[in-house]
């Protein structure tokens, strides 16, 4: 089973990156958004990103100017945008990357389950919700996986491929091969909260916030400590800004509700307060730091 035609639902922070890497990997990709303006924004980010990656390849001597220009052209030609869900009906794979809200995801999959051809594989890029619940809602639990990419999708080299107890082996293998075709290393995991990365990463971010809240160290020192002491590319507070304070809060609130006895899923007060104040991190221009676009101000 080879995946050639891919639908991506949502062309925001994660979705636009997934559209891009699938197109770079040679798939025909349909990007679905609810409104034309969101679609235009996502497609313009892809345009900027693929050109940036191409110029880096030339700069590093990995490709000639002609090869890089051809890569840009082929990638962009592989992408079609739409605001009509029916256009996804004959995709081999659909990857969902909409807002982190379980109800929105289950109702989307229930509709896609009726709309798409029987062979279509469904995948969610959820950070924290059980894949099994979305799989049930889709009406085709054996053809459902998690495909969890990382931000920024174009640069991070991992994809987690999540299987439930109902996922067919050939569906899992096709999804893993798709991840590899997108240029990622695929790791396999079961349908557990946070899979591998977020189960380790989010509690780590929580501890850094609690440390700041207690006044154990300054934000700069907490970040410098983990960058220089452990070789992390970003300190945990910068990373929380980068991921989004709202996203981090939603993940934690969802886990706290489902697993109230798990001490690692504590919701720091500082996180709730800052989100209520609209300090969402990079996306709002301010979180623990001030941001100017993608860079710290
Ligand atoms: N497309 C193309 N190019 C991009 C890009 C994109 N989307 N994003 C950044 N770049 C470019 C930059 O413009 C820059 O180019 P330049 O050198 O010409 O200015 C180059 O890539 C490198 O970027 P930076 O200068 O910012 O340099 P870094 O070396 O710091 O790399 C990073 C950036 C890869 C983001 C690195 O800091 C990093 O790995 N950070 C950690 C990110 C991480 O942990 N992500 C996971 C988050 S958790 C998650 O996603 C799960 C979710 O479920 C919560």
mmCIF file of C-alpha atoms and ligand atoms in Angstrom:
data_model
loop_
_atom_site.group_PDB
_atom_site.id
_atom_site.type_symbol
_atom_site.label_atom_id
_atom_site.label_comp_id
_atom_site.label_asym_id
_atom_site.label_seq_id
_atom_site.Cartn_x
_atom_site.Cartn_y
_atom_site.Cartn_z
ATOM 1 C CA UNK A 1 0.000 0.000 0.000
ATOM 2 C CA UNK A 2 1.745 3.169 -1.160
ATOM 3 C CA UNK A 3 0.534 6.598 -0.159
ATOM 4 C CA UNK A 4 0.484 8.970 -3.130
ATOM 5 C CA UNK A 5 -2.358 11.395 -2.523
ATOM 6 C CA UNK A 6 -2.492 13.078 0.872
ATOM 7 C CA UNK A 7 -5.066 15.425 2.386
ATOM 8 C CA UNK A 8 -3.997 17.684 5.241
ATOM 9 C CA UNK A 9 -6.766 19.250 7.307
ATOM 10 C CA UNK A 10 -5.600 22.553 8.773
ATOM 11 C CA UNK A 11 -2.878 24.724 7.248
ATOM 12 C CA UNK A 12 -1.750 26.482 10.429
ATOM 13 C CA UNK A 13 1.452 26.145 12.469
ATOM 14 C CA UNK A 14 1.742 22.345 12.112
ATOM 15 C CA UNK A 15 -0.489 21.748 9.098
ATOM 16 C CA UNK A 16 1.410 23.984 6.679
ATOM 17 C CA UNK A 17 4.642 22.182 7.588
ATOM 18 C CA UNK A 18 3.045 18.758 7.040
ATOM 19 C CA UNK A 19 1.700 19.864 3.645
ATOM 20 C CA UNK A 20 5.186 21.035 2.702
ATOM 21 C CA UNK A 21 7.177 17.954 3.735
ATOM 22 C CA UNK A 22 4.641 15.613 2.106
ATOM 23 C CA UNK A 23 4.916 17.613 -1.130
ATOM 24 C CA UNK A 24 8.736 17.629 -0.852
ATOM 25 C CA UNK A 25 8.510 13.849 -0.386
ATOM 26 C CA UNK A 26 6.766 13.526 -3.769
ATOM 27 C CA UNK A 27 3.108 13.179 -2.711
ATOM 28 C CA UNK A 28 0.218 15.035 -4.300
ATOM 29 C CA UNK A 29 -1.123 17.091 -1.397
ATOM 30 C CA UNK A 30 -4.465 18.782 -0.868
ATOM 31 C CA UNK A 31 -4.437 21.385 1.910
ATOM 32 C CA UNK A 32 -7.863 22.012 3.440
ATOM 33 C CA UNK A 33 -8.734 25.105 5.452
ATOM 34 C CA UNK A 34 -12.041 26.513 6.658
ATOM 35 C CA UNK A 35 -11.483 29.943 5.104
ATOM 36 C CA UNK A 36 -9.618 31.167 2.037
ATOM 37 C CA UNK A 37 -7.646 33.719 4.093
ATOM 38 C CA UNK A 38 -6.261 30.951 6.412
ATOM 39 C CA UNK A 39 -5.391 28.883 3.356
ATOM 40 C CA UNK A 40 -3.604 31.803 1.689
ATOM 41 C CA UNK A 41 -1.595 32.441 4.860
ATOM 42 C CA UNK A 42 -0.536 28.780 5.122
ATOM 43 C CA UNK A 43 0.404 28.532 1.451
ATOM 44 C CA UNK A 44 2.426 31.723 1.649
ATOM 45 C CA UNK A 45 4.348 30.326 4.664
ATOM 46 C CA UNK A 46 5.108 27.213 2.617
ATOM 47 C CA UNK A 47 6.341 29.355 -0.261
ATOM 48 C CA UNK A 48 8.707 31.248 2.068
ATOM 49 C CA UNK A 49 9.893 28.091 3.842
ATOM 50 C CA UNK A 50 10.635 25.993 0.763
ATOM 51 C CA UNK A 51 12.555 28.868 -0.840
ATOM 52 C CA UNK A 52 14.547 29.367 2.375
ATOM 53 C CA UNK A 53 15.401 25.648 2.531
ATOM 54 C CA UNK A 54 16.417 25.714 -1.156
ATOM 55 C CA UNK A 55 18.719 28.698 -0.686
ATOM 56 C CA UNK A 56 20.331 26.947 2.325
ATOM 57 C CA UNK A 57 20.994 23.836 0.199
ATOM 58 C CA UNK A 58 22.742 25.992 -2.401
ATOM 59 C CA UNK A 59 24.665 27.925 0.269
ATOM 60 C CA UNK A 60 25.946 24.655 1.780
ATOM 61 C CA UNK A 61 26.908 23.320 -1.655
ATOM 62 C CA UNK A 62 24.462 20.411 -1.363
ATOM 63 C CA UNK A 63 22.531 21.367 -4.507
ATOM 64 C CA UNK A 64 23.166 23.494 -7.578
ATOM 65 C CA UNK A 65 20.950 26.543 -8.158
ATOM 66 C CA UNK A 66 19.118 24.615 -10.901
ATOM 67 C CA UNK A 67 18.475 21.603 -8.644
ATOM 68 C CA UNK A 68 17.218 23.815 -5.825
ATOM 69 C CA UNK A 69 14.938 25.766 -8.175
ATOM 70 C CA UNK A 70 13.542 22.479 -9.518
ATOM 71 C CA UNK A 71 12.919 21.303 -5.925
ATOM 72 C CA UNK A 72 10.940 24.480 -5.193
ATOM 73 C CA UNK A 73 8.957 24.171 -8.400
ATOM 74 C CA UNK A 74 8.101 20.478 -7.925
ATOM 75 C CA UNK A 75 7.155 20.942 -4.274
ATOM 76 C CA UNK A 76 4.826 23.858 -4.969
ATOM 77 C CA UNK A 77 3.321 22.088 -8.002
ATOM 78 C CA UNK A 78 2.456 19.101 -5.770
ATOM 79 C CA UNK A 79 0.211 21.272 -3.549
ATOM 80 C CA UNK A 80 -3.423 22.228 -4.131
ATOM 81 C CA UNK A 81 -5.452 24.287 -1.673
ATOM 82 C CA UNK A 82 -9.165 23.927 -1.016
ATOM 83 C CA UNK A 83 -11.906 24.974 1.397
ATOM 84 C CA UNK A 84 -14.171 22.110 0.319
ATOM 85 C CA UNK A 85 -13.967 18.907 2.419
ATOM 86 C CA UNK A 86 -15.397 16.824 -0.426
ATOM 87 C CA UNK A 87 -12.104 17.340 -2.314
ATOM 88 C CA UNK A 88 -10.448 14.915 0.130
ATOM 89 C CA UNK A 89 -12.707 11.981 -0.784
ATOM 90 C CA UNK A 90 -10.191 9.981 -2.828
ATOM 91 C CA UNK A 91 -7.033 10.625 -0.768
ATOM 92 C CA UNK A 92 -4.904 7.637 0.285
ATOM 93 C CA UNK A 93 -4.117 9.317 3.598
ATOM 94 C CA UNK A 94 -5.618 12.214 5.522
ATOM 95 C CA UNK A 95 -3.611 13.919 8.261
ATOM 96 C CA UNK A 96 -5.586 16.074 10.668
ATOM 97 C CA UNK A 97 -3.811 19.120 12.129
ATOM 98 C CA UNK A 98 -6.667 21.284 13.424
ATOM 99 C CA UNK A 99 -7.118 22.967 16.810
ATOM 100 C CA UNK A 100 -6.318 20.788 19.859
ATOM 101 C CA UNK A 101 -9.971 20.156 20.748
ATOM 102 C CA UNK A 102 -11.181 16.558 20.959
ATOM 103 C CA UNK A 103 -14.782 17.322 20.043
ATOM 104 C CA UNK A 104 -13.725 19.198 16.901
ATOM 105 C CA UNK A 105 -11.447 16.297 15.928
ATOM 106 C CA UNK A 106 -13.982 13.514 16.523
ATOM 107 C CA UNK A 107 -16.707 15.319 14.588
ATOM 108 C CA UNK A 108 -14.289 15.956 11.706
ATOM 109 C CA UNK A 109 -13.324 12.263 11.564
ATOM 110 C CA UNK A 110 -16.956 11.156 11.775
ATOM 111 C CA UNK A 111 -17.665 13.248 8.682
ATOM 112 C CA UNK A 112 -14.515 12.134 6.847
ATOM 113 C CA UNK A 113 -15.412 8.509 7.629
ATOM 114 C CA UNK A 114 -18.583 8.908 5.591
ATOM 115 C CA UNK A 115 -17.002 11.035 2.872
ATOM 116 C CA UNK A 116 -13.776 9.205 1.992
ATOM 117 C CA UNK A 117 -13.211 6.034 -0.011
ATOM 118 C CA UNK A 118 -13.044 2.891 2.197
ATOM 119 C CA UNK A 119 -9.257 2.486 1.718
ATOM 120 C CA UNK A 120 -8.353 5.992 2.968
ATOM 121 C CA UNK A 121 -6.110 5.918 6.039
ATOM 122 C CA UNK A 122 -6.774 8.523 8.719
ATOM 123 C CA UNK A 123 -4.113 10.057 10.958
ATOM 124 C CA UNK A 124 -4.202 12.675 13.671
ATOM 125 C CA UNK A 125 -1.308 14.959 14.557
ATOM 126 C CA UNK A 126 -2.744 15.439 18.063
ATOM 127 C CA UNK A 127 -0.218 16.250 20.803
ATOM 128 C CA UNK A 128 -2.169 14.727 23.631
ATOM 129 C CA UNK A 129 -5.561 13.161 22.873
ATOM 130 C CA UNK A 130 -6.149 9.399 22.703
ATOM 131 C CA UNK A 131 -5.905 8.190 19.100
ATOM 132 C CA UNK A 132 -8.354 5.373 19.952
ATOM 133 C CA UNK A 133 -11.231 7.795 20.597
ATOM 134 C CA UNK A 134 -10.824 9.513 17.224
ATOM 135 C CA UNK A 135 -10.423 6.115 15.551
ATOM 136 C CA UNK A 136 -13.780 4.965 16.969
ATOM 137 C CA UNK A 137 -15.481 8.192 15.844
ATOM 138 C CA UNK A 138 -14.188 7.716 12.281
ATOM 139 C CA UNK A 139 -16.010 4.411 11.917
ATOM 140 C CA UNK A 140 -12.808 2.760 10.611
ATOM 141 C CA UNK A 141 -10.625 2.063 13.671
ATOM 142 C CA UNK A 142 -8.393 -0.421 11.822
ATOM 143 C CA UNK A 143 -7.335 2.290 9.337
ATOM 144 C CA UNK A 144 -6.367 4.908 11.915
ATOM 145 C CA UNK A 145 -2.967 5.953 13.321
ATOM 146 C CA UNK A 146 -1.355 8.881 15.070
ATOM 147 C CA UNK A 147 1.268 10.772 13.040
ATOM 148 C CA UNK A 148 2.819 13.223 15.454
ATOM 149 C CA UNK A 149 5.216 15.748 13.926
ATOM 150 C CA UNK A 150 7.260 18.390 15.737
ATOM 151 C CA UNK A 151 7.513 22.124 15.465
ATOM 152 C CA UNK A 152 9.009 23.435 13.184
ATOM 153 C CA UNK A 153 7.903 20.497 11.031
ATOM 154 C CA UNK A 154 10.285 21.375 8.195
ATOM 155 C CA UNK A 155 13.352 21.147 10.454
ATOM 156 C CA UNK A 156 12.578 18.601 13.194
ATOM 157 C CA UNK A 157 13.644 15.145 12.101
ATOM 158 C CA UNK A 158 11.186 12.942 13.997
ATOM 159 C CA UNK A 159 7.688 11.612 13.509
ATOM 160 C CA UNK A 160 5.967 9.420 16.103
ATOM 161 C CA UNK A 161 3.742 6.778 14.501
ATOM 162 C CA UNK A 162 1.109 5.738 17.014
ATOM 163 C CA UNK A 163 -0.879 2.533 16.763
ATOM 164 C CA UNK A 164 -3.926 1.510 18.737
ATOM 165 C CA UNK A 165 -4.817 -2.107 19.447
ATOM 166 C CA UNK A 166 -7.106 -1.959 16.380
ATOM 167 C CA UNK A 167 -4.617 -0.533 13.840
ATOM 168 C CA UNK A 168 -3.959 -2.939 10.941
ATOM 169 C CA UNK A 169 -0.315 -3.872 10.461
ATOM 170 C CA UNK A 170 -0.317 -2.819 6.773
ATOM 171 C CA UNK A 171 -1.892 0.542 7.697
ATOM 172 C CA UNK A 172 0.771 1.127 10.346
ATOM 173 C CA UNK A 173 3.521 0.213 7.858
ATOM 174 C CA UNK A 174 2.105 2.510 5.156
ATOM 175 C CA UNK A 175 1.925 5.414 7.632
ATOM 176 C CA UNK A 176 5.492 4.772 8.804
ATOM 177 C CA UNK A 177 6.725 4.629 5.186
ATOM 178 C CA UNK A 178 4.940 7.929 4.515
ATOM 179 C CA UNK A 179 6.820 9.506 7.466
ATOM 180 C CA UNK A 180 10.092 8.212 6.039
ATOM 181 C CA UNK A 181 9.212 9.546 2.565
ATOM 182 C CA UNK A 182 8.693 12.949 4.217
ATOM 183 C CA UNK A 183 12.331 12.798 5.329
ATOM 184 C CA UNK A 184 11.653 11.931 8.972
ATOM 185 C CA UNK A 185 12.899 9.196 11.256
ATOM 186 C CA UNK A 186 9.824 7.308 12.427
ATOM 187 C CA UNK A 187 9.499 5.892 15.928
ATOM 188 C CA UNK A 188 6.659 3.599 16.829
ATOM 189 C CA UNK A 189 4.630 3.994 19.992
ATOM 190 C CA UNK A 190 1.456 2.858 21.665
ATOM 191 C CA UNK A 191 -1.557 5.084 22.273
ATOM 192 C CA UNK A 192 -0.424 6.460 25.647
ATOM 193 C CA UNK A 193 -0.714 10.088 26.931
ATOM 194 C CA UNK A 194 1.862 12.249 25.155
ATOM 195 C CA UNK A 195 3.306 9.227 23.311
ATOM 196 C CA UNK A 196 7.107 9.366 23.842
ATOM 197 C CA UNK A 197 8.209 12.971 23.345
ATOM 198 C CA UNK A 198 5.452 14.963 25.032
ATOM 199 C CA UNK A 199 5.214 12.507 27.950
ATOM 200 C CA UNK A 200 8.809 13.467 28.732
ATOM 201 C CA UNK A 201 8.931 17.027 27.389
ATOM 202 C CA UNK A 202 5.767 18.567 28.878
ATOM 203 C CA UNK A 203 6.539 17.560 32.518
ATOM 204 C CA UNK A 204 10.058 18.978 31.939
ATOM 205 C CA UNK A 205 8.555 22.288 30.777
ATOM 206 C CA UNK A 206 6.190 22.236 33.784
ATOM 207 C CA UNK A 207 9.116 21.857 36.188
ATOM 208 C CA UNK A 208 10.866 24.869 34.635
ATOM 209 C CA UNK A 209 7.705 26.969 35.091
ATOM 210 C CA UNK A 210 7.325 25.864 38.714
ATOM 211 C CA UNK A 211 10.974 26.762 39.272
ATOM 212 C CA UNK A 212 10.372 30.250 37.873
ATOM 213 C CA UNK A 213 7.181 30.591 39.948
ATOM 214 C CA UNK A 214 9.085 29.720 43.154
ATOM 215 C CA UNK A 215 11.870 32.142 42.237
ATOM 216 C CA UNK A 216 14.539 29.404 42.303
ATOM 217 C CA UNK A 217 16.315 30.990 39.323
ATOM 218 C CA UNK A 218 15.696 33.666 36.685
ATOM 219 C CA UNK A 219 14.177 32.790 33.296
ATOM 220 C CA UNK A 220 17.503 33.481 31.567
ATOM 221 C CA UNK A 221 19.418 31.279 34.003
ATOM 222 C CA UNK A 222 16.929 28.392 33.743
ATOM 223 C CA UNK A 223 17.226 28.499 29.940
ATOM 224 C CA UNK A 224 21.010 28.935 29.908
ATOM 225 C CA UNK A 225 21.373 26.050 32.391
ATOM 226 C CA UNK A 226 19.612 23.565 30.119
ATOM 227 C CA UNK A 227 21.216 24.878 26.920
ATOM 228 C CA UNK A 228 24.751 24.856 28.222
ATOM 229 C CA UNK A 229 24.472 22.125 30.844
ATOM 230 C CA UNK A 230 22.563 19.630 28.724
ATOM 231 C CA UNK A 231 23.115 20.800 25.149
ATOM 232 C CA UNK A 232 19.450 21.546 24.460
ATOM 233 C CA UNK A 233 18.978 23.840 21.427
ATOM 234 C CA UNK A 234 16.510 25.991 23.398
ATOM 235 C CA UNK A 235 15.953 26.386 27.134
ATOM 236 C CA UNK A 236 12.570 25.146 28.461
ATOM 237 C CA UNK A 237 11.007 28.615 28.881
ATOM 238 C CA UNK A 238 12.001 29.661 25.361
ATOM 239 C CA UNK A 239 10.634 26.337 24.144
ATOM 240 C CA UNK A 240 7.311 26.911 25.965
ATOM 241 C CA UNK A 241 7.088 30.285 24.196
ATOM 242 C CA UNK A 242 7.937 28.550 20.914
ATOM 243 C CA UNK A 243 5.314 25.772 21.336
ATOM 244 C CA UNK A 244 2.701 28.247 22.660
ATOM 245 C CA UNK A 245 1.599 28.749 26.259
ATOM 246 C CA UNK A 246 -2.024 28.102 25.258
ATOM 247 C CA UNK A 247 -1.135 24.796 23.571
ATOM 248 C CA UNK A 248 0.898 23.732 26.601
ATOM 249 C CA UNK A 249 -1.977 24.664 28.929
ATOM 250 C CA UNK A 250 -4.574 22.745 26.852
ATOM 251 C CA UNK A 251 -2.385 19.650 26.838
ATOM 252 C CA UNK A 252 -1.962 19.810 30.623
ATOM 253 C CA UNK A 253 -5.601 20.585 31.380
ATOM 254 C CA UNK A 254 -6.708 17.641 29.219
ATOM 255 C CA UNK A 255 -4.305 15.269 30.967
ATOM 256 C CA UNK A 256 -5.163 16.568 34.457
ATOM 257 C CA UNK A 257 -8.834 15.876 33.780
ATOM 258 C CA UNK A 258 -8.193 12.356 32.486
ATOM 259 C CA UNK A 259 -5.386 11.366 34.841
ATOM 260 C CA UNK A 260 -5.955 13.346 38.085
ATOM 261 C CA UNK A 261 -3.586 11.117 40.093
ATOM 262 C CA UNK A 262 -0.548 11.655 37.830
ATOM 263 C CA UNK A 263 1.697 14.125 39.683
ATOM 264 C CA UNK A 264 3.732 14.909 36.548
ATOM 265 C CA UNK A 265 0.676 16.550 34.944
ATOM 266 C CA UNK A 266 0.518 19.535 37.312
ATOM 267 C CA UNK A 267 -0.816 22.804 35.823
ATOM 268 C CA UNK A 268 1.405 25.697 37.010
ATOM 269 C CA UNK A 269 -0.522 28.797 38.128
ATOM 270 C CA UNK A 270 1.839 31.043 36.141
ATOM 271 C CA UNK A 271 0.779 29.276 32.937
ATOM 272 C CA UNK A 272 -2.935 29.838 33.580
ATOM 273 C CA UNK A 273 -2.338 33.493 34.481
ATOM 274 C CA UNK A 274 -0.217 34.264 31.437
ATOM 275 C CA UNK A 275 -2.650 32.600 29.023
ATOM 276 C CA UNK A 276 -5.532 34.580 30.606
ATOM 277 C CA UNK A 277 -3.471 37.738 29.979
ATOM 278 C CA UNK A 278 -3.058 36.803 26.300
ATOM 279 C CA UNK A 279 0.663 36.095 26.697
ATOM 280 C CA UNK A 280 0.789 33.030 24.471
ATOM 281 C CA UNK A 281 4.488 33.145 23.526
ATOM 282 C CA UNK A 282 5.920 33.592 20.037
ATOM 283 C CA UNK A 283 2.517 33.599 18.311
ATOM 284 C CA UNK A 284 1.221 36.614 20.316
ATOM 285 C CA UNK A 285 4.571 38.429 20.439
ATOM 286 C CA UNK A 286 5.014 37.916 24.190
ATOM 287 C CA UNK A 287 5.335 35.023 26.617
ATOM 288 C CA UNK A 288 8.255 34.575 28.972
ATOM 289 C CA UNK A 289 10.140 36.676 26.423
ATOM 290 C CA UNK A 290 9.167 39.261 23.799
ATOM 291 C CA UNK A 291 9.171 38.000 20.185
ATOM 292 C CA UNK A 292 9.609 39.669 16.852
ATOM 293 C CA UNK A 293 8.168 37.133 14.372
ATOM 294 C CA UNK A 294 10.091 33.881 14.704
ATOM 295 C CA UNK A 295 12.983 35.393 16.676
ATOM 296 C CA UNK A 296 13.290 36.642 20.250
ATOM 297 C CA UNK A 297 13.155 40.449 20.307
HETATM 298 N N1 LIG B 1 11.379 26.572 7.178
HETATM 299 C C1 LIG B 1 12.560 26.876 6.631
HETATM 300 N N2 LIG B 1 13.586 27.400 7.324
HETATM 301 C C2 LIG B 1 13.382 27.635 8.638
HETATM 302 C C3 LIG B 1 12.179 27.352 9.294
HETATM 303 C C4 LIG B 1 11.144 26.797 8.504
HETATM 304 N N3 LIG B 1 9.952 26.511 9.026
HETATM 305 N N4 LIG B 1 12.287 27.700 10.608
HETATM 306 C C5 LIG B 1 13.511 28.191 10.763
HETATM 307 N N5 LIG B 1 14.180 28.143 9.595
HETATM 308 C C6 LIG B 1 15.529 28.582 9.321
HETATM 309 C C7 LIG B 1 15.824 29.898 10.018
HETATM 310 O O1 LIG B 1 15.298 30.972 9.279
HETATM 311 C C8 LIG B 1 17.331 29.869 10.090
HETATM 312 O O2 LIG B 1 17.887 30.360 8.892
HETATM 313 P P1 LIG B 1 19.105 31.458 8.945
HETATM 314 O O3 LIG B 1 20.240 30.701 9.579
HETATM 315 O O4 LIG B 1 19.325 31.799 7.515
HETATM 316 O O5 LIG B 1 18.581 32.601 9.781
HETATM 317 C C9 LIG B 1 17.658 28.383 10.209
HETATM 318 O O6 LIG B 1 16.467 27.667 9.853
HETATM 319 C C10 LIG B 1 18.031 27.971 11.606
HETATM 320 O O7 LIG B 1 17.124 28.590 12.512
HETATM 321 P P2 LIG B 1 17.646 29.429 13.746
HETATM 322 O O8 LIG B 1 18.527 30.528 13.353
HETATM 323 O O9 LIG B 1 16.437 29.810 14.552
HETATM 324 O O10 LIG B 1 18.644 28.441 14.427
HETATM 325 P P3 LIG B 1 18.572 27.183 15.342
HETATM 326 O O11 LIG B 1 19.837 26.502 15.083
HETATM 327 O O12 LIG B 1 18.220 27.599 16.734
HETATM 328 O O13 LIG B 1 17.425 26.182 14.845
HETATM 329 C C11 LIG B 1 15.481 25.125 15.748
HETATM 330 C C12 LIG B 1 16.090 26.375 15.135
HETATM 331 C C13 LIG B 1 15.609 23.941 14.771
HETATM 332 C C14 LIG B 1 14.000 25.446 15.930
HETATM 333 C C15 LIG B 1 16.221 24.743 17.074
HETATM 334 O O14 LIG B 1 16.286 25.858 17.913
HETATM 335 C C16 LIG B 1 15.524 23.631 17.816
HETATM 336 O O15 LIG B 1 15.700 22.467 17.517
HETATM 337 N N6 LIG B 1 14.726 23.994 18.845
HETATM 338 C C17 LIG B 1 13.934 23.030 19.614
HETATM 339 C C18 LIG B 1 12.615 22.831 18.934
HETATM 340 C C19 LIG B 1 11.818 21.741 19.585
HETATM 341 O O16 LIG B 1 12.139 21.193 20.627
HETATM 342 N N7 LIG B 1 10.677 21.445 18.946
HETATM 343 C C20 LIG B 1 9.745 20.470 19.473
HETATM 344 C C21 LIG B 1 8.654 21.198 20.180
HETATM 345 S S1 LIG B 1 7.518 20.098 20.911
HETATM 346 C C22 LIG B 1 6.406 19.775 19.703
HETATM 347 O O17 LIG B 1 6.463 20.277 18.609
HETATM 348 C C23 LIG B 1 5.326 18.812 20.059
HETATM 349 C C24 LIG B 1 3.992 19.480 20.168
HETATM 350 O O18 LIG B 1 3.038 18.435 20.192
HETATM 351 C C25 LIG B 1 3.844 20.319 21.424
#
